[in-house]
PDB file of C-alpha atoms in Angstrom:
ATOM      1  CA  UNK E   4      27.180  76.472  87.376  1.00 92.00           C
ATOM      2  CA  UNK E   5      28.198  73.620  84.400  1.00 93.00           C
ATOM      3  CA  UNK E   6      29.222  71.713  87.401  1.00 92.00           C
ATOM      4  CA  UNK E   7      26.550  72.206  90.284  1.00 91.00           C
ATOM      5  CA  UNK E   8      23.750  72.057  88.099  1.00 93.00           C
ATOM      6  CA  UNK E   9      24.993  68.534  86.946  1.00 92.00           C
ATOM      7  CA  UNK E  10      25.882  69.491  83.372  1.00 92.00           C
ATOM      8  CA  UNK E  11      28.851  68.629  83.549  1.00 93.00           C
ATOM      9  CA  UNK E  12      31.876  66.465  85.842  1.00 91.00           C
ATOM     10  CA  UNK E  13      34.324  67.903  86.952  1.00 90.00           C
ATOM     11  CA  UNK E  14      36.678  66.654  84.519  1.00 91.00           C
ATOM     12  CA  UNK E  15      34.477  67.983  81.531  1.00 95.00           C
ATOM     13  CA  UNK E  16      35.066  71.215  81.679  1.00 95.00           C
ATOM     14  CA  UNK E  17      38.509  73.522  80.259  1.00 96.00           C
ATOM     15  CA  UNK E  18      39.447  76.637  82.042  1.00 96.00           C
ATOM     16  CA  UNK E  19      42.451  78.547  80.432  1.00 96.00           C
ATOM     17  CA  UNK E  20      43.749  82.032  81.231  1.00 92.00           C
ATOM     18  CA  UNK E  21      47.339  83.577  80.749  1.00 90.00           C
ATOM     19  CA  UNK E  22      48.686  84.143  83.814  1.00 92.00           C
ATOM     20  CA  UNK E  23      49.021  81.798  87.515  1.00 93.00           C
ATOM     21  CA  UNK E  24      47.772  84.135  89.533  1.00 95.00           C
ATOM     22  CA  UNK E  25      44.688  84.471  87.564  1.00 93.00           C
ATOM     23  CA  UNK E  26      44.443  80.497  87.129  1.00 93.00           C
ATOM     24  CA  UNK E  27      44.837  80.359  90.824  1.00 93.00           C
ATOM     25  CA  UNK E  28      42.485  83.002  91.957  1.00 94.00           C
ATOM     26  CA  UNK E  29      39.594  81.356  89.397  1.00 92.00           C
ATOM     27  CA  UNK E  30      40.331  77.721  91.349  1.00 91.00           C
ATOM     28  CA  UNK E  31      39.865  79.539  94.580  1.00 92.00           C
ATOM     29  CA  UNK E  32      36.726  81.020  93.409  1.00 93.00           C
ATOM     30  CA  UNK E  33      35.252  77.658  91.726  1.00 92.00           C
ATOM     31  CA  UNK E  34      35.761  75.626  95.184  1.00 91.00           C
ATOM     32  CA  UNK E  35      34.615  78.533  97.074  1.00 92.00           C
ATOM     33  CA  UNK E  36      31.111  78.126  95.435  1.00 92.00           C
ATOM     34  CA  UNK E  37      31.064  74.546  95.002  1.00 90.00           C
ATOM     35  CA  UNK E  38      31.966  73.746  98.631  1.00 87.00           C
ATOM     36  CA  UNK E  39      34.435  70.639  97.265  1.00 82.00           C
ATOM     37  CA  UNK E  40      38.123  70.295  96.055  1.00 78.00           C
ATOM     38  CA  UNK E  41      38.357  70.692  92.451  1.00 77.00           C
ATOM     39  CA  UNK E  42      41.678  68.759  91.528  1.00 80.00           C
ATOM     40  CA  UNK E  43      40.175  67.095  88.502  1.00 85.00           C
ATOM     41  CA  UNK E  44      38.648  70.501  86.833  1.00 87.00           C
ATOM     42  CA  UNK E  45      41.122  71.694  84.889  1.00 93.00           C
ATOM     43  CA  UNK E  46      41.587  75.536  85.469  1.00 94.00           C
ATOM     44  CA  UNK E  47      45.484  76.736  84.164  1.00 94.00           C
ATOM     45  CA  UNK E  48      47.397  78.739  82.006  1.00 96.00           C
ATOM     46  CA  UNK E  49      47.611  77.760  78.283  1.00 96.00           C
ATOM     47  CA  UNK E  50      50.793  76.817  78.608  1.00 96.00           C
ATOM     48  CA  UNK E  51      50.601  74.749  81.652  1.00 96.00           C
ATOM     49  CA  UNK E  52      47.446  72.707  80.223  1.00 97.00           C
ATOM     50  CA  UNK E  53      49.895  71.719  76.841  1.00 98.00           C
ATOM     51  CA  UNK E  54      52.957  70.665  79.195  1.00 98.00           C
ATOM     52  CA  UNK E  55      50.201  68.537  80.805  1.00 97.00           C
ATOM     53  CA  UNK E  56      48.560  66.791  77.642  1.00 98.00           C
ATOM     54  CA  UNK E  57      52.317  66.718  76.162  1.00 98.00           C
ATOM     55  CA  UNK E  58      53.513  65.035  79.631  1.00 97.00           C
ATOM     56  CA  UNK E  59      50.978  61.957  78.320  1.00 97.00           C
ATOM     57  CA  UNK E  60      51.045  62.320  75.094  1.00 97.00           C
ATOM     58  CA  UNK E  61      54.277  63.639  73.700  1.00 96.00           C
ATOM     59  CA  UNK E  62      55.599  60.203  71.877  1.00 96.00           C
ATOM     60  CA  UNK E  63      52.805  60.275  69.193  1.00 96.00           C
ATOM     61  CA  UNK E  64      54.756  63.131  67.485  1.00 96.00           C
ATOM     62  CA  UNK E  65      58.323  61.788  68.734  1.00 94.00           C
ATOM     63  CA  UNK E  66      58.883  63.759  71.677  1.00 95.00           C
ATOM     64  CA  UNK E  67      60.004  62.143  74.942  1.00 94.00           C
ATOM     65  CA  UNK E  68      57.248  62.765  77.797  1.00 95.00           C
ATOM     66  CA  UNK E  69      60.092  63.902  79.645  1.00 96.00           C
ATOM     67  CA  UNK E  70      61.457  66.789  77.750  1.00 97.00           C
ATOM     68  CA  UNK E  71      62.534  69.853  79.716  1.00 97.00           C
ATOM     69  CA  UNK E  72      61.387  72.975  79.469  1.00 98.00           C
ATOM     70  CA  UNK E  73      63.912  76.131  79.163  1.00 97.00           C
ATOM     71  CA  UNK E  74      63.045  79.109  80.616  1.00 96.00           C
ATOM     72  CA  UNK E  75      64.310  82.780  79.751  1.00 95.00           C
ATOM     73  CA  UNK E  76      67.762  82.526  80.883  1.00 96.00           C
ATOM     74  CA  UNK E  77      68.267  78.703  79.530  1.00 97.00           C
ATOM     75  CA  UNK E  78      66.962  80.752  75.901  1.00 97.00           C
ATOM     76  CA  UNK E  79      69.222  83.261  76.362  1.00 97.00           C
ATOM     77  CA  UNK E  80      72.286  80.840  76.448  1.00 97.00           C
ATOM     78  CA  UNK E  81      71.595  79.198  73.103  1.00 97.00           C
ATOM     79  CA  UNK E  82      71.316  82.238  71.170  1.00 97.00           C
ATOM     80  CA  UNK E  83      74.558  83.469  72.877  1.00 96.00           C
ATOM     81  CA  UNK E  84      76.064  80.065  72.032  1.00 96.00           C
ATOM     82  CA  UNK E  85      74.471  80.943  68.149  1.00 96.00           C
ATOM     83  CA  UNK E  86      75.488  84.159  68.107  1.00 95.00           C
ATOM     84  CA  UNK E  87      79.328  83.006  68.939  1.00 95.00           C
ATOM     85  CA  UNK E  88      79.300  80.043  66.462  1.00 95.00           C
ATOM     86  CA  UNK E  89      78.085  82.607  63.688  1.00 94.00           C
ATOM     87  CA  UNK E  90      80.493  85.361  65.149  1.00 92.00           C
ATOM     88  CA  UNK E  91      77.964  88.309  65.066  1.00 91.00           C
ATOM     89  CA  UNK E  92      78.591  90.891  67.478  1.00 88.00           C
ATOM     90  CA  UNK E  93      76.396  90.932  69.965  1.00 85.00           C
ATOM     91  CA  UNK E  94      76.783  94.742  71.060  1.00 84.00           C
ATOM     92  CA  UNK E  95      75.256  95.352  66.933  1.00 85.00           C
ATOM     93  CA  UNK E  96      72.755  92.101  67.926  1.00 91.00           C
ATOM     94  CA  UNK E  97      71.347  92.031  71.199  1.00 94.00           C
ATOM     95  CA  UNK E  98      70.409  87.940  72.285  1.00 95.00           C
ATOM     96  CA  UNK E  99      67.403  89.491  74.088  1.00 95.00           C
ATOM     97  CA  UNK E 100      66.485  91.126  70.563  1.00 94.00           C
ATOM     98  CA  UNK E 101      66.755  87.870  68.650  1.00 96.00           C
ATOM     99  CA  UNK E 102      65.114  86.103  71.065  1.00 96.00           C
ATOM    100  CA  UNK E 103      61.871  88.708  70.817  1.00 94.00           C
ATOM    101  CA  UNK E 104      62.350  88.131  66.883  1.00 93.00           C
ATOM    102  CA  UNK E 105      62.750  84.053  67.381  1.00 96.00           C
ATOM    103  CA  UNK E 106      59.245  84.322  69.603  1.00 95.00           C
ATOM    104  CA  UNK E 107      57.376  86.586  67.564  1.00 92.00           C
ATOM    105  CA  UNK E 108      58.076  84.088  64.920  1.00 94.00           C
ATOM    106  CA  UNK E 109      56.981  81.053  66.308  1.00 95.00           C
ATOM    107  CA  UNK E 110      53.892  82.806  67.805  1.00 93.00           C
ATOM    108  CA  UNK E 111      52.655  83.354  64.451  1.00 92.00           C
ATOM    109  CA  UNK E 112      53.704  79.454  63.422  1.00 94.00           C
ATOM    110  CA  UNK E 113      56.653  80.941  61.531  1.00 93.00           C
ATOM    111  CA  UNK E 114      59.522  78.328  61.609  1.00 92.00           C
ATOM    112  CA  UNK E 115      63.254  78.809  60.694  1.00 92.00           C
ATOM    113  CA  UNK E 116      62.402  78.533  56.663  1.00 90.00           C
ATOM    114  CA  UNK E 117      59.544  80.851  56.786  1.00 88.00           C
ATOM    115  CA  UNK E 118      61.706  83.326  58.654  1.00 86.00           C
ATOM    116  CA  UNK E 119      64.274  82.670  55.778  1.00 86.00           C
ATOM    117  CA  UNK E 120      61.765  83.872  53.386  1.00 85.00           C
ATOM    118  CA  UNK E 121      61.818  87.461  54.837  1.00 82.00           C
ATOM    119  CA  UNK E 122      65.594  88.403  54.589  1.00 77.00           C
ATOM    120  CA  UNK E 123      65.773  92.169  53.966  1.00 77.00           C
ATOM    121  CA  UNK E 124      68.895  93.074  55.229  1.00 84.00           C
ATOM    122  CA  UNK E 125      72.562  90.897  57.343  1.00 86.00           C
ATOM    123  CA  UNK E 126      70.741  91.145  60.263  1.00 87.00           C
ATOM    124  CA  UNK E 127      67.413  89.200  59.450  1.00 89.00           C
ATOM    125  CA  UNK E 128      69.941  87.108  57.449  1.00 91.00           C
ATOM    126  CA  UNK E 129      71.947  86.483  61.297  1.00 93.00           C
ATOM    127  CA  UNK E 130      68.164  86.037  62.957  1.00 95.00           C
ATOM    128  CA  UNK E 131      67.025  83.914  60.601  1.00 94.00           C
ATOM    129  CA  UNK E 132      70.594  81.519  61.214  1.00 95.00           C
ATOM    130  CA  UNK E 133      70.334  81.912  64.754  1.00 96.00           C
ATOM    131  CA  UNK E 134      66.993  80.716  65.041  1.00 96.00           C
ATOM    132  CA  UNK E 135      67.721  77.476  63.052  1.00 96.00           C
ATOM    133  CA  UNK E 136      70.696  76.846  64.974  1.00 97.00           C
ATOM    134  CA  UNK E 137      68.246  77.568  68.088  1.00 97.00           C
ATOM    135  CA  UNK E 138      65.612  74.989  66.832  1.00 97.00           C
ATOM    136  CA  UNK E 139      68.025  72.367  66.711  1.00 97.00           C
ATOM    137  CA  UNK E 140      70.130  73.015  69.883  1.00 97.00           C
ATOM    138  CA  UNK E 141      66.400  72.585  71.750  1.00 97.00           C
ATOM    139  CA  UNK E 142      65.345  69.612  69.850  1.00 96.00           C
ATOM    140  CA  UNK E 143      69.311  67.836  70.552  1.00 96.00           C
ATOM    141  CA  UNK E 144      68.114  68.717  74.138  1.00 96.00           C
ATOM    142  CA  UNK E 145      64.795  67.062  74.098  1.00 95.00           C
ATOM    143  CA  UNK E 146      64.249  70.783  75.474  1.00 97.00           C
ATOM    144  CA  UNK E 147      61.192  72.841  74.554  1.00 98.00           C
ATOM    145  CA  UNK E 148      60.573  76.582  75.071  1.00 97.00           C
ATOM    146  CA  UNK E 149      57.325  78.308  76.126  1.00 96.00           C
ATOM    147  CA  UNK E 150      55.908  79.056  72.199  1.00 96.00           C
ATOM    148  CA  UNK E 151      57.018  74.908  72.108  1.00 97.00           C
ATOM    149  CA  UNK E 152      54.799  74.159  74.525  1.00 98.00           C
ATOM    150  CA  UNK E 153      51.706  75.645  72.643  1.00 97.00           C
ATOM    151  CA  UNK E 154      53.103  74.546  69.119  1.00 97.00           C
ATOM    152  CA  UNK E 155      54.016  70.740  69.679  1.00 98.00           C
ATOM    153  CA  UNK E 156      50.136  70.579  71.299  1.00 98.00           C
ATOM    154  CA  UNK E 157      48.948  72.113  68.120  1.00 98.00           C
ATOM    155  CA  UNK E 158      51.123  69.469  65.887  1.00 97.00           C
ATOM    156  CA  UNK E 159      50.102  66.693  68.260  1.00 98.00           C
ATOM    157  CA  UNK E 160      46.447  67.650  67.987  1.00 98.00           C
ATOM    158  CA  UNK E 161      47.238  68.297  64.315  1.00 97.00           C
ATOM    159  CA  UNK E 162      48.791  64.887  63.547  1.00 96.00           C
ATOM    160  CA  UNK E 163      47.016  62.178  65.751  1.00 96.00           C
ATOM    161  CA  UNK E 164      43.453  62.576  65.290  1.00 96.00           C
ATOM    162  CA  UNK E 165      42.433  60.293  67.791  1.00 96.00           C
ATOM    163  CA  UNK E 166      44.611  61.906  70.223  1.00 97.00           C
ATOM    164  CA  UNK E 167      42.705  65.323  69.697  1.00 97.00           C
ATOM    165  CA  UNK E 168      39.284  63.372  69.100  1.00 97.00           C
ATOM    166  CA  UNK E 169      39.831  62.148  72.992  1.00 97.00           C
ATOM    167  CA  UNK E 170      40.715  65.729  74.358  1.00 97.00           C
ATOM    168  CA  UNK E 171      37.673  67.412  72.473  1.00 97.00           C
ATOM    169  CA  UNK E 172      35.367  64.839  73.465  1.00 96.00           C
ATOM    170  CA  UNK E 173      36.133  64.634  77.073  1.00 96.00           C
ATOM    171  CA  UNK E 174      36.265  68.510  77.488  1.00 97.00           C
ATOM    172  CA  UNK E 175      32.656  68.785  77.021  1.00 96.00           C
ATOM    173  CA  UNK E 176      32.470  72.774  77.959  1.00 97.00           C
ATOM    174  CA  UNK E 177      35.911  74.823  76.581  1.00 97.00           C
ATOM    175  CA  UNK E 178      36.269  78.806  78.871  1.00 97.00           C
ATOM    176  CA  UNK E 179      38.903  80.687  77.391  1.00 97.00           C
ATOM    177  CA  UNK E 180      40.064  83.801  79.584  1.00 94.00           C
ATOM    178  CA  UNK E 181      41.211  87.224  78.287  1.00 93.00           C
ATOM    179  CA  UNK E 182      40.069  85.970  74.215  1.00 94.00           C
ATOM    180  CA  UNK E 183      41.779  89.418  72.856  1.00 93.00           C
ATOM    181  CA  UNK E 184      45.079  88.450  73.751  1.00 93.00           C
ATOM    182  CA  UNK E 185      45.378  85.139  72.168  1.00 94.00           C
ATOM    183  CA  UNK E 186      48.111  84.311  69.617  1.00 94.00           C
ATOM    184  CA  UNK E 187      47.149  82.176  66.292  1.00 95.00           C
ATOM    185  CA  UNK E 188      48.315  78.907  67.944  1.00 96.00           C
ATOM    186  CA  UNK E 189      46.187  79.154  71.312  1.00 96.00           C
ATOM    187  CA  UNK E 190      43.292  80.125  68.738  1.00 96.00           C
ATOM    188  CA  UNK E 191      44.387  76.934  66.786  1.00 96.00           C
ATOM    189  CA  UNK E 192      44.192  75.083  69.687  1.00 97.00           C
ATOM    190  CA  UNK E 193      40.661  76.217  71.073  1.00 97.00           C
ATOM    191  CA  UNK E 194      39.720  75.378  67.798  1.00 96.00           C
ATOM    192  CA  UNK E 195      40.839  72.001  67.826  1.00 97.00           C
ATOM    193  CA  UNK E 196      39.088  71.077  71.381  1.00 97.00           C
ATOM    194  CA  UNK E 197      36.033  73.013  70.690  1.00 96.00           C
ATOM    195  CA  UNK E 198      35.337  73.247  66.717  1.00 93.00           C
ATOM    196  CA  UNK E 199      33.276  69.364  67.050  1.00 93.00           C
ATOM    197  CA  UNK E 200      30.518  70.651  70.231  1.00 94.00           C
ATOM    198  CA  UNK E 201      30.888  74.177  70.070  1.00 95.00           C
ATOM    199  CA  UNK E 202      30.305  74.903  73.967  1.00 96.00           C
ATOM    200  CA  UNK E 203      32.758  77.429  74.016  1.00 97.00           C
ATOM    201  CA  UNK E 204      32.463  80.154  75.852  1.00 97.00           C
ATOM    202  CA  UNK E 205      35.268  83.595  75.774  1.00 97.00           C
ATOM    203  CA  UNK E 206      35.836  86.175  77.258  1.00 95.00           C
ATOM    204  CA  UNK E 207      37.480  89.552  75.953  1.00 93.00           C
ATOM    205  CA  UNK E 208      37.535  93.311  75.304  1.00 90.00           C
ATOM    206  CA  UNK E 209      39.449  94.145  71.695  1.00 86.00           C
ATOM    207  CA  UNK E 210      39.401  97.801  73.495  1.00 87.00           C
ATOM    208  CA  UNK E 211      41.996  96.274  75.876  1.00 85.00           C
ATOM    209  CA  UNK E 212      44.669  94.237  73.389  1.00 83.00           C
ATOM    210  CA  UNK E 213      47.641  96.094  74.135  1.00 80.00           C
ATOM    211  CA  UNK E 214      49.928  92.293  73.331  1.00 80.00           C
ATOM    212  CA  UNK E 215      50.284  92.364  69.467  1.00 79.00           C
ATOM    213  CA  UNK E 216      54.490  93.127  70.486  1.00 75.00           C
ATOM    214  CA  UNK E 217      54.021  89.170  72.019  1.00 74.00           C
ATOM    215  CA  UNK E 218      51.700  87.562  69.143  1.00 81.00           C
ATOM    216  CA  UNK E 219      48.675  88.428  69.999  1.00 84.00           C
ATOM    217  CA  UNK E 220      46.413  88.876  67.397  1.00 89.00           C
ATOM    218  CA  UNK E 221      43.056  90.566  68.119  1.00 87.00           C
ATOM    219  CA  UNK E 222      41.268  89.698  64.546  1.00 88.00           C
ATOM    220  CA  UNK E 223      40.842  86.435  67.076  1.00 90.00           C
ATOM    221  CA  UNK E 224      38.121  88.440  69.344  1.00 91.00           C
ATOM    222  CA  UNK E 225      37.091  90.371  65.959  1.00 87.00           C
ATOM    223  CA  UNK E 226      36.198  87.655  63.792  1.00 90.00           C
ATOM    224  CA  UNK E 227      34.653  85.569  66.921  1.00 91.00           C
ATOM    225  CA  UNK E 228      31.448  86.259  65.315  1.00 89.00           C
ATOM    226  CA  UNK E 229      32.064  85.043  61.700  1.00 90.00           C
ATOM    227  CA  UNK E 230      34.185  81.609  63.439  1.00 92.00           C
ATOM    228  CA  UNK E 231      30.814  80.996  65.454  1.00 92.00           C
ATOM    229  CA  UNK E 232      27.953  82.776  63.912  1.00 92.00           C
ATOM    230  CA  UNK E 233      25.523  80.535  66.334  1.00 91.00           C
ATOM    231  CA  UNK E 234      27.169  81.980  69.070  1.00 93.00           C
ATOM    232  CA  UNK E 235      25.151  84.374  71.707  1.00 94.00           C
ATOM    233  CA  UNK E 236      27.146  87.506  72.473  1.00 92.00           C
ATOM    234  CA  UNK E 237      26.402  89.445  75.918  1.00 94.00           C
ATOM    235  CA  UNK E 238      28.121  92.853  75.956  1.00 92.00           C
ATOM    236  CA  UNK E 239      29.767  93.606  79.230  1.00 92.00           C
ATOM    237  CA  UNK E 240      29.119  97.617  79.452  1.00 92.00           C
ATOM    238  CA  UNK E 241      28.842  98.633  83.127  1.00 94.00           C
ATOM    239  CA  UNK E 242      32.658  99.787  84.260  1.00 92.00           C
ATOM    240  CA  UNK E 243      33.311  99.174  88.457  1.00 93.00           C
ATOM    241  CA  UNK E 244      36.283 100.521  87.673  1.00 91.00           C
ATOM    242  CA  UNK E 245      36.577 104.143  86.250  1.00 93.00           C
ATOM    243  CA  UNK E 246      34.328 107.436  86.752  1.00 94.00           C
ATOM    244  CA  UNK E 247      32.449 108.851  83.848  1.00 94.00           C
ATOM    245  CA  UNK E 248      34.755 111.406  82.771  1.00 95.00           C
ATOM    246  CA  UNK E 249      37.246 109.180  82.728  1.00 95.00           C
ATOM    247  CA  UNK E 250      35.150 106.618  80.226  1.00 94.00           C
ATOM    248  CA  UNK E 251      33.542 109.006  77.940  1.00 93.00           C
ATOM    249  CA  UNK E 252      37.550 109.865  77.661  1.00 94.00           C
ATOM    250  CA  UNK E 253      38.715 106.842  76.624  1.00 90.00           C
ATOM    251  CA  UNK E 254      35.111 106.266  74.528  1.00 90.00           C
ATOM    252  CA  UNK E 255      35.944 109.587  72.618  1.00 92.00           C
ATOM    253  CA  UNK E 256      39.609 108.495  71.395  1.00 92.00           C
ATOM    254  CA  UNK E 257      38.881 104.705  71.031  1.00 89.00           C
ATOM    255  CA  UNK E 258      35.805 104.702  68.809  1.00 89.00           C
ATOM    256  CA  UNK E 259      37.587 106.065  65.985  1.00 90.00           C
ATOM    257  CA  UNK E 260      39.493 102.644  65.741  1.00 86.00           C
ATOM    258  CA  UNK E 261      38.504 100.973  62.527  1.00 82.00           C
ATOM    259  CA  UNK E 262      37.067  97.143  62.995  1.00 76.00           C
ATOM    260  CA  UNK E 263      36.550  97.305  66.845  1.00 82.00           C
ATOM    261  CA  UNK E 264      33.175  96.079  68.100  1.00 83.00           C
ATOM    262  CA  UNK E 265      30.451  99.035  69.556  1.00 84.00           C
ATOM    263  CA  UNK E 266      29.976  99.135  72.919  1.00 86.00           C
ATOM    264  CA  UNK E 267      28.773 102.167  75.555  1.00 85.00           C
ATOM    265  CA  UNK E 268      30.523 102.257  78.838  1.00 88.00           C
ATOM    266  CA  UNK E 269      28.480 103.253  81.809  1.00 90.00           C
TER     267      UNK E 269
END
């Protein structure tokens, strides 16, 4: 609509969701209805639109644009190679463990020292070494991780004000997909684009954030109304999904959650 109706170009508008296959199937859908390739709109994952912006912009915080990006198994190896160099047992320590722990962390903008700060017992102690050692076998490998990805755009943003001044004003209109399941630094970074116009539009169920394990943290969705208090909220309360049984089930058990926002599913 932004872009038929000539609010906005195509390259105005910010369209970020969690998965591919959702970013895809939203594209699909856009150039359906608009009858026109939309290569300039930019519809993607969170983490796909910060290795973009870093790909340009990555120097202003000392990061070569051509850093590469480990995936699970390339993590996997450096907190085996940590694990070794600090002789901890990995049978007592699993790598996939401290690599959940290592995430979490950074998810919640936690770095090695912060960690540090929350030694109760030998094995934080090992979690909280691995993760340092982690940090700088990525950074010796110009290599950054998926939570990297989302943090270094946040710094960038963070650290270069004209740099975030050129990304907020050229994304005019900001769509975030699935709002309940972002983490603090993807609400840190909607902030940053959107916090100057305040066209932002969400969308999100708190009845539905199941990620908290991952970093989510639903007080985002929750507190949507206190961060923009000029915002209009439409409640989405007809289900195409379920039968009625089914939702007064679910509306019985759920409505006793403390801090959750009303609704009535019909």
């Amino acid at each position: 609509y932004l872009v038929g109706s000539g609010h906005a170009g195509f390259d105005q508008v910010l369209a970020v969701t969690f998965t591919n296959k959702a970013a895809d199937e939203m594209r699909g859908r856009v150039e359906s209805l608009l009858g026109s390739d939309c290569g300039r709109l930019w519809i993607s994952t969170f983490h796909a639109f910060c290795a973009r912006v870093l790909r340009r912009e990555a120097p202003a915080i000392g990061l070569s644009r051509h850093f590469v990006i480990y995936d699970a198994s390339d993590q996997l190896s450096v907190v085996r190679q940590a694990l070794r160099a600090l002789r901890a047992d990995e049978k007592l320590l699993q790598p996939r463990l401290v690599l959940a722990r290592i995430s979490r962390a950074k998810n919640q903008m936690q770095g090695p020292d912060g960690l540090k700060e929350e030694v109760g017992s030998h094995r934080d102690e090992v979690i909280a070494a691995v993760y340092e050692r982690y940090s700088q076998a990525l950074t010796e490998s110009a290599a950054l991780d998926f939570d990297d990805l989302l943090l270094k755009t946040v710094q960038l943003f963070d650290t270069s004000e004209h740099t975030r001044a050129r990304y907020a004003n050229r994304f005019r209109y900001v769509m975030v997909d699935e709002y309940q399941d972002t983490n603090r630094p993807q609400y840190r970074l909607i902030r940053q684009l959107a916090d100057g116009h305040r066209n932002l539009c969400v969308v999100g169920d708190p009845d539905q954030s199941i990620y908290r394990f991952r970093g989510a943290e639903i007080r985002n969705i929750l507190d949507f109304e206190e961060d923009y208090p000029d915002a209009e909220i439409i409640r989405l309360e007809t289900n195409y999904r379920s039968s009625a049984c089914i939702l007064a089930a679910a509306q019985g058990i759920i409505e006793n959650n403390k801090g959750r926002m009303d609704k009535t599913l019909r």
